[in-house]
Structures are given as structure tokens and as C-alpha cells.
mmCIF file of C-alpha atoms in Angstrom:
data_model
loop_
_atom_site.group_PDB
_atom_site.id
_atom_site.type_symbol
_atom_site.label_atom_id
_atom_site.label_comp_id
_atom_site.label_asym_id
_atom_site.label_seq_id
_atom_site.Cartn_x
_atom_site.Cartn_y
_atom_site.Cartn_z
ATOM 1 C CA MET F 1 -22.166 -14.930 0.639
ATOM 2 C CA THR F 2 -23.362 -11.741 1.838
ATOM 3 C CA GLY F 3 -20.532 -9.630 0.535
ATOM 4 C CA VAL F 4 -16.703 -9.324 0.118
ATOM 5 C CA LEU F 5 -13.951 -6.721 0.998
ATOM 6 C CA LEU F 6 -11.821 -5.677 -2.040
ATOM 7 C CA ALA F 7 -8.190 -4.609 -1.334
ATOM 8 C CA ILE F 8 -6.098 -2.706 -3.950
ATOM 9 C CA ASP F 9 -2.343 -1.753 -3.706
ATOM 10 C CA THR F 10 -0.138 -0.342 -6.444
ATOM 11 C CA ALA F 11 2.657 1.287 -4.309
ATOM 12 C CA THR F 12 5.307 -1.375 -4.915
ATOM 13 C CA SER F 13 6.824 -3.478 -7.728
ATOM 14 C CA ARG F 14 3.904 -5.804 -7.517
ATOM 15 C CA ALA F 15 0.265 -4.822 -7.986
ATOM 16 C CA ILE F 16 -1.925 -6.398 -5.435
ATOM 17 C CA LEU F 17 -5.694 -7.410 -5.599
ATOM 18 C CA ALA F 18 -7.443 -9.346 -2.877
ATOM 19 C CA LEU F 19 -10.958 -10.383 -1.818
ATOM 20 C CA GLY F 20 -11.771 -11.205 1.711
ATOM 21 C CA GLN F 21 -14.376 -11.616 4.388
ATOM 22 C CA PRO F 22 -15.851 -8.116 5.295
ATOM 23 C CA ASP F 23 -15.964 -8.816 9.113
ATOM 24 C CA ASP F 24 -12.426 -9.922 9.805
ATOM 25 C CA GLY F 25 -10.637 -9.544 6.498
ATOM 26 C CA ARG F 26 -9.891 -13.319 6.096
ATOM 27 C CA PRO F 27 -8.691 -13.750 2.520
ATOM 28 C CA LEU F 28 -10.795 -15.587 -0.092
ATOM 29 C CA VAL F 29 -8.623 -15.070 -3.109
ATOM 30 C CA LEU F 30 -5.376 -13.049 -3.658
ATOM 31 C CA SER F 31 -3.659 -11.830 -6.779
ATOM 32 C CA ASP F 32 -0.379 -10.177 -7.451
ATOM 33 C CA TRP F 33 1.802 -9.605 -10.462
ATOM 34 C CA PRO F 34 4.728 -7.425 -11.670
ATOM 35 C CA ALA F 35 2.800 -4.510 -13.108
ATOM 36 C CA GLY F 36 5.864 -2.534 -14.077
ATOM 37 C CA HIS F 37 4.477 0.488 -15.834
ATOM 38 C CA ALA F 38 1.254 -1.220 -17.050
ATOM 39 C CA HIS F 39 -1.079 -0.586 -14.145
ATOM 40 C CA ALA F 40 -3.531 1.175 -16.237
ATOM 41 C CA GLU F 41 -3.735 -1.834 -18.689
ATOM 42 C CA THR F 42 -3.732 -4.646 -16.255
ATOM 43 C CA LEU F 43 -5.613 -3.619 -12.982
ATOM 44 C CA LEU F 44 -9.175 -3.892 -14.264
ATOM 45 C CA PRO F 45 -8.746 -7.248 -16.402
ATOM 46 C CA ARG F 46 -6.971 -8.752 -13.261
ATOM 47 C CA LEU F 47 -9.881 -7.689 -11.074
ATOM 48 C CA SER F 48 -12.278 -9.277 -13.500
ATOM 49 C CA ASP F 49 -10.162 -12.446 -13.351
ATOM 50 C CA LEU F 50 -10.257 -12.276 -9.576
ATOM 51 C CA LEU F 51 -14.043 -11.784 -9.330
ATOM 52 C CA THR F 52 -14.478 -14.906 -11.675
ATOM 53 C CA GLU F 53 -12.155 -17.082 -9.572
ATOM 54 C CA ALA F 54 -14.066 -16.152 -6.441
ATOM 55 C CA ASP F 55 -17.286 -16.569 -8.314
ATOM 56 C CA VAL F 56 -18.759 -13.269 -7.164
ATOM 57 C CA LYS F 57 -20.213 -10.296 -8.889
ATOM 58 C CA LEU F 58 -18.632 -6.805 -8.575
ATOM 59 C CA ASP F 59 -21.654 -5.566 -6.814
ATOM 60 C CA ALA F 60 -20.861 -7.985 -3.908
ATOM 61 C CA VAL F 61 -18.142 -5.695 -2.857
ATOM 62 C CA VAL F 62 -19.262 -4.037 0.346
ATOM 63 C CA GLY F 63 -16.025 -2.107 0.995
ATOM 64 C CA VAL F 64 -12.842 -1.136 -0.630
ATOM 65 C CA VAL F 65 -9.431 -1.111 0.987
ATOM 66 C CA VAL F 66 -6.593 0.763 -0.688
ATOM 67 C CA GLY F 67 -2.920 1.113 -0.150
ATOM 68 C CA ILE F 68 -2.016 4.725 -0.064
ATOM 69 C CA GLY F 69 1.865 4.430 -0.291
ATOM 70 C CA PRO F 70 4.344 5.931 -0.200
ATOM 71 C CA GLY F 71 5.392 4.617 -3.519
ATOM 72 C CA GLY F 72 5.692 5.277 -7.166
ATOM 73 C CA PHE F 73 3.684 8.334 -8.439
ATOM 74 C CA THR F 74 2.089 6.714 -11.359
ATOM 75 C CA GLY F 75 1.183 3.327 -9.839
ATOM 76 C CA LEU F 76 -0.303 5.025 -6.824
ATOM 77 C CA ARG F 77 -2.239 7.472 -8.879
ATOM 78 C CA ILE F 78 -3.839 4.576 -10.914
ATOM 79 C CA GLY F 79 -4.600 2.323 -7.898
ATOM 80 C CA LEU F 80 -6.278 5.209 -5.910
ATOM 81 C CA ALA F 81 -8.186 6.444 -8.935
ATOM 82 C CA THR F 82 -9.394 2.923 -9.574
ATOM 83 C CA ALA F 83 -10.422 2.245 -5.877
ATOM 84 C CA LYS F 84 -12.140 5.661 -5.503
ATOM 85 C CA THR F 85 -14.129 5.150 -8.790
ATOM 86 C CA LEU F 86 -15.228 1.685 -7.539
ATOM 87 C CA ALA F 87 -16.214 2.698 -4.254
ATOM 88 C CA HIS F 88 -18.185 5.726 -5.579
ATOM 89 C CA GLY F 89 -19.936 3.792 -8.248
ATOM 90 C CA LEU F 90 -20.744 0.989 -5.915
ATOM 91 C CA ARG F 91 -21.813 3.293 -3.072
ATOM 92 C CA GLN F 92 -19.751 1.460 -0.683
ATOM 93 C CA PRO F 93 -17.220 2.755 2.035
ATOM 94 C CA ILE F 94 -13.500 3.125 1.277
ATOM 95 C CA VAL F 95 -10.631 3.219 3.726
ATOM 96 C CA GLY F 96 -7.153 4.007 2.842
ATOM 97 C CA ILE F 97 -4.307 2.100 4.593
ATOM 98 C CA SER F 98 -0.793 2.875 4.571
ATOM 99 C CA SER F 99 1.145 0.484 2.360
ATOM 100 C CA ALA F 100 4.163 0.783 4.678
ATOM 101 C CA ALA F 101 1.981 -0.236 7.658
ATOM 102 C CA ALA F 102 0.422 -3.117 5.782
ATOM 103 C CA LEU F 103 3.906 -4.312 4.950
ATOM 104 C CA ALA F 104 5.018 -4.040 8.548
ATOM 105 C CA ALA F 105 2.109 -6.082 9.608
ATOM 106 C CA ALA F 106 2.844 -8.678 6.781
ATOM 107 C CA SER F 107 6.298 -9.034 7.985
ATOM 108 C CA GLY F 108 5.067 -10.381 11.349
ATOM 109 C CA ILE F 109 6.678 -7.769 13.338
ATOM 110 C CA ASP F 110 4.373 -6.918 16.360
ATOM 111 C CA GLY F 111 6.173 -3.912 17.683
ATOM 112 C CA PRO F 112 7.316 -0.778 16.003
ATOM 113 C CA ALA F 113 9.151 -1.239 12.645
ATOM 114 C CA THR F 114 11.008 0.695 9.986
ATOM 115 C CA VAL F 115 9.940 0.051 6.429
ATOM 116 C CA ILE F 116 12.487 1.041 3.617
ATOM 117 C CA LEU F 117 10.931 1.636 0.122
ATOM 118 C CA PRO F 118 12.304 2.893 -3.140
ATOM 119 C CA ALA F 119 11.742 6.583 -4.021
ATOM 120 C CA GLY F 120 13.262 6.703 -7.364
ATOM 121 C CA PRO F 121 16.439 5.125 -8.739
ATOM 122 C CA ARG F 122 18.637 6.018 -5.526
ATOM 123 C CA ASP F 123 16.598 7.689 -2.905
ATOM 124 C CA ARG F 124 14.558 5.881 -0.433
ATOM 125 C CA TYR F 125 11.581 6.250 1.865
ATOM 126 C CA LEU F 126 12.092 5.566 5.559
ATOM 127 C CA VAL F 127 8.708 4.877 7.127
ATOM 128 C CA ALA F 128 8.448 4.679 10.941
ATOM 129 C CA VAL F 129 5.420 2.316 11.557
ATOM 130 C CA PRO F 130 3.856 2.111 14.971
ATOM 131 C CA ASP F 131 3.001 -1.091 16.705
ATOM 132 C CA LEU F 132 0.474 -3.627 15.550
ATOM 133 C CA GLU F 133 -2.528 -2.168 17.524
ATOM 134 C CA THR F 134 -2.239 1.163 16.059
ATOM 135 C CA ARG F 135 -1.418 0.438 12.445
ATOM 136 C CA ALA F 136 -4.876 0.627 11.031
ATOM 137 C CA VAL F 137 -5.425 4.128 12.447
ATOM 138 C CA ALA F 138 -2.028 5.842 12.736
ATOM 139 C CA ALA F 139 -0.374 7.877 10.003
ATOM 140 C CA PRO F 140 3.230 6.531 9.888
ATOM 141 C CA ASP F 141 6.081 9.021 9.921
ATOM 142 C CA ALA F 142 7.619 8.884 6.453
ATOM 143 C CA ARG F 143 10.633 10.712 5.191
ATOM 144 C CA LEU F 144 12.772 10.783 1.810
ATOM 145 C CA VAL F 145 16.377 10.115 2.260
ATOM 146 C CA ALA F 146 19.367 10.022 -0.073
ATOM 147 C CA PRO F 147 21.945 7.176 -0.084
ATOM 148 C CA ALA F 148 24.303 8.924 2.279
ATOM 149 C CA ALA F 149 21.501 9.689 4.749
ATOM 150 C CA LEU F 150 20.307 6.073 4.558
ATOM 151 C CA GLU F 151 23.760 4.845 5.256
ATOM 152 C CA ALA F 152 24.166 7.095 8.291
ATOM 153 C CA TRP F 153 20.622 6.071 9.462
ATOM 154 C CA LEU F 154 21.653 2.317 9.310
ATOM 155 C CA ALA F 155 24.976 3.186 11.162
ATOM 156 C CA ASP F 156 23.079 5.109 13.757
ATOM 157 C CA ALA F 157 20.619 2.209 14.101
ATOM 158 C CA ALA F 158 23.414 -0.423 14.534
ATOM 159 C CA ALA F 159 25.362 1.810 17.058
ATOM 160 C CA SER F 160 22.100 2.245 19.039
ATOM 161 C CA ASP F 161 21.704 -1.545 19.211
ATOM 162 C CA VAL F 162 18.472 -1.361 17.231
ATOM 163 C CA ASP F 163 17.433 -4.967 16.429
ATOM 164 C CA GLY F 164 17.777 -5.644 12.773
ATOM 165 C CA ALA F 165 14.464 -7.568 12.940
ATOM 166 C CA THR F 166 12.581 -4.252 13.169
ATOM 167 C CA ILE F 167 13.695 -3.203 9.654
ATOM 168 C CA VAL F 168 11.541 -4.268 6.490
ATOM 169 C CA ALA F 169 13.312 -3.448 3.205
ATOM 170 C CA VAL F 170 11.046 -3.765 0.147
ATOM 171 C CA ASP F 171 12.035 -3.631 -3.486
ATOM 172 C CA VAL F 172 15.565 -2.255 -2.590
ATOM 173 C CA ASP F 173 18.818 -4.284 -3.096
ATOM 174 C CA ASP F 174 21.152 -1.746 -1.479
ATOM 175 C CA ALA F 175 24.096 -3.582 -0.116
ATOM 176 C CA MET F 176 24.317 -1.436 3.034
ATOM 177 C CA ILE F 177 20.839 -2.889 4.112
ATOM 178 C CA PRO F 178 21.064 -6.093 6.033
ATOM 179 C CA VAL F 179 20.252 -9.119 4.000
ATOM 180 C CA ALA F 180 17.831 -10.336 6.549
ATOM 181 C CA ALA F 181 15.845 -7.038 6.268
ATOM 182 C CA ARG F 182 15.706 -7.511 2.492
ATOM 183 C CA GLU F 183 14.429 -11.026 2.862
ATOM 184 C CA ARG F 184 11.907 -9.935 5.343
ATOM 185 C CA GLY F 185 10.676 -7.339 2.941
ATOM 186 C CA ALA F 186 10.303 -9.890 0.124
ATOM 187 C CA ALA F 187 8.254 -12.175 2.254
ATOM 188 C CA ALA F 188 6.057 -9.312 3.443
ATOM 189 C CA LEU F 189 5.408 -8.295 -0.092
ATOM 190 C CA GLY F 190 4.114 -11.867 -0.795
ATOM 191 C CA ARG F 191 1.549 -11.361 2.180
ATOM 192 C CA LEU F 192 0.573 -7.688 1.551
ATOM 193 C CA GLY F 193 -2.896 -8.429 0.139
ATOM 194 C CA ALA F 194 -3.860 -10.447 3.207
ATOM 195 C CA ALA F 195 -2.461 -7.766 5.504
ATOM 196 C CA LEU F 196 -4.328 -4.881 3.886
ATOM 197 C CA LEU F 197 -7.617 -6.952 4.103
ATOM 198 C CA GLN F 198 -7.090 -7.545 7.914
ATOM 199 C CA LEU F 199 -6.081 -3.844 8.584
ATOM 200 C CA GLY F 200 -8.892 -2.476 6.224
ATOM 201 C CA ALA F 201 -11.475 -4.858 7.962
ATOM 202 C CA ALA F 202 -10.428 -3.564 11.346
ATOM 203 C CA ALA F 203 -10.467 0.128 10.419
ATOM 204 C CA LEU F 204 -14.073 -0.259 8.921
ATOM 205 C CA ALA F 205 -15.176 -2.318 11.910
ATOM 206 C CA ALA F 206 -14.047 0.630 14.043
ATOM 207 C CA GLY F 207 -16.005 3.053 11.964
ATOM 208 C CA ARG F 208 -13.166 4.567 10.169
ATOM 209 C CA THR F 209 -13.864 5.442 6.473
ATOM 210 C CA ASP F 210 -12.355 7.947 4.023
ATOM 211 C CA ASP F 211 -14.022 10.404 1.559
ATOM 212 C CA ALA F 212 -13.570 8.991 -1.896
ATOM 213 C CA ALA F 213 -13.556 12.520 -3.225
ATOM 214 C CA THR F 214 -10.690 13.735 -1.051
ATOM 215 C CA LEU F 215 -8.540 10.574 -0.398
ATOM 216 C CA VAL F 216 -5.040 11.004 -1.743
ATOM 217 C CA PRO F 217 -1.813 9.046 -1.792
ATOM 218 C CA ALA F 218 0.723 9.538 0.989
ATOM 219 C CA TYR F 219 3.380 11.292 -1.042
ATOM 220 C CA VAL F 220 6.523 12.187 0.914
ATOM 221 C CA SER F 221 7.626 14.477 -1.966
ATOM 222 C CA LEU F 222 6.469 15.083 -5.566
ATOM 223 C CA PRO F 223 8.137 13.792 -8.677
ATOM 224 C CA ARG F 224 10.627 16.137 -10.229
ATOM 225 C CA GLY F 225 8.894 18.719 -12.438
ATOM 226 C CA ILE F 226 5.425 18.239 -10.799
ATOM 227 C CA ALA F 227 4.206 21.434 -9.281
ATOM 228 C CA ASP F 228 1.635 21.533 -6.266
ATOM 229 C CA ALA F 229 -0.859 23.066 -8.201
ATOM 230 C CA SER F 230 -0.980 20.286 -11.006
ATOM 231 C CA VAL F 231 -1.169 17.589 -8.318
ATOM 232 C CA GLU F 232 -4.211 19.394 -6.742
ATOM 233 C CA ALA F 233 -5.839 19.693 -10.136
ATOM 234 C CA ALA F 234 -5.269 15.965 -10.851
ATOM 235 C CA TRP F 235 -6.872 14.946 -7.525
ATOM 236 C CA SER F 236 -9.908 17.393 -7.835
ATOM 237 C CA PRO F 237 -12.776 16.142 -5.526
ATOM 238 C CA ALA F 238 -14.932 15.959 -8.569
ATOM 239 C CA LEU F 239 -15.482 12.394 -9.528
ATOM 240 C CA ARG F 240 -17.014 13.027 -12.983
#
């Protein structure tokens, strides 16, 4: 084997690691687990286990794909820091892929989709994801909504005859969200690693890479009590 592509995502309730073929992203081994608040403790040991299962060394990684959210602040920060450090240390390219776009791809929807993700206990992210051909390069339009705004959006979607099959609800159990959308989200989460590999391989093949020093999560809003300056400091371009 000449090399493998590594995918990492920590934007959802499940941490994702995947190794695949670098040319087309075909999965070789996949791993996911409920990380909770233990991303820092579990991510690298799980990566070691994944490499052992695939019978490859870390230096066989020839590209790093990382989900950039939106999602939980701490999980994303740890996943991005790990991916950036690995890419920098291995001197290999890194590409950030919208976790929402990867979830839309994993859902099997070819056209535009809306991904709903948790943003704290009650608020939600609404992420408008473009069609399949542009997901690896487009920056999805994401917004933060409160429960009342989500209910209004769902009502407008129903009144406009928007097909419920275009909604992918991940990690949310709001009764107002159609059951089919929540089931689709659960299935998509199980296929997230494979979708990240596919989108990442397509992006790298097209010559798209990101700068490990400046790649940051796709936060829609900052956590309460976190000021802009502190976030900028936490994401300093210095990798030392």
C-alpha cells in the first residue's frame, strides 16, 4: 500500500476516525464511538488502534481530512488540533470538510439538503447544504436558531411543500422534527466516516488544500462567555 487518507470528525455525539484509499476515498477501516467529553483522552488511542487494525504505520498517512463543524466547541477544538498537528508533523496536506456537508452526503440525498444539528441544550444549527457536486468545495450557509425559530422554519417548509426527505436531523430528538428526518440523520451519522473520506479525496484530487496554521472550525456562534480575542488566541497560527 502506497499510502492512506485519514479522516477525523468530532463535531457530533460520536467521534469519527477513518482510513481510506487516497485516490477515491474508498474506506479501508472505520471507527466511531460516543466520545462524550473525553475526546482528548480517547482520540489518539483510538487512532493507534485503527492503524493497528489496518496494519499501517502513521507515516503511511498521505493526507488528512477533518470535519470542521458546526458542532460542539470543545469536541471540534480537539479534533481540529489533532488533525492539524498530524498534518504538520507528517508534512502532508490537510483539507477541512463541512461536517454538515458530509452528513448530507452520507444521507444519500443528491440535491440540496438542510442539516439540523444541536447547538447547546435547546438551540439548533440549520445548515443549508448544496447539491452533491459542490459539497466538497462550497461553504454551507449555517445559522443558529432558537426552538421557536426552528418550529417556524419547519412550518414554513411544510407550507411550501418542501419535501421532508431533504431534512437530515442529527443528534436531536425534538418532537417537532419529522421522525423520518431524525432516522435519516441517525443513518447518516453511521456513514459519516466514509462520506468524509470521499469528499476529502475529491477535494484533494481537485487541488484544494487548507493551511494547517489557519484552518479553524466553522463556528456559527461562540460559546457563552468566550470572547473573540480569546478564540483568536487559542487558534494562533503558531503550531509550536
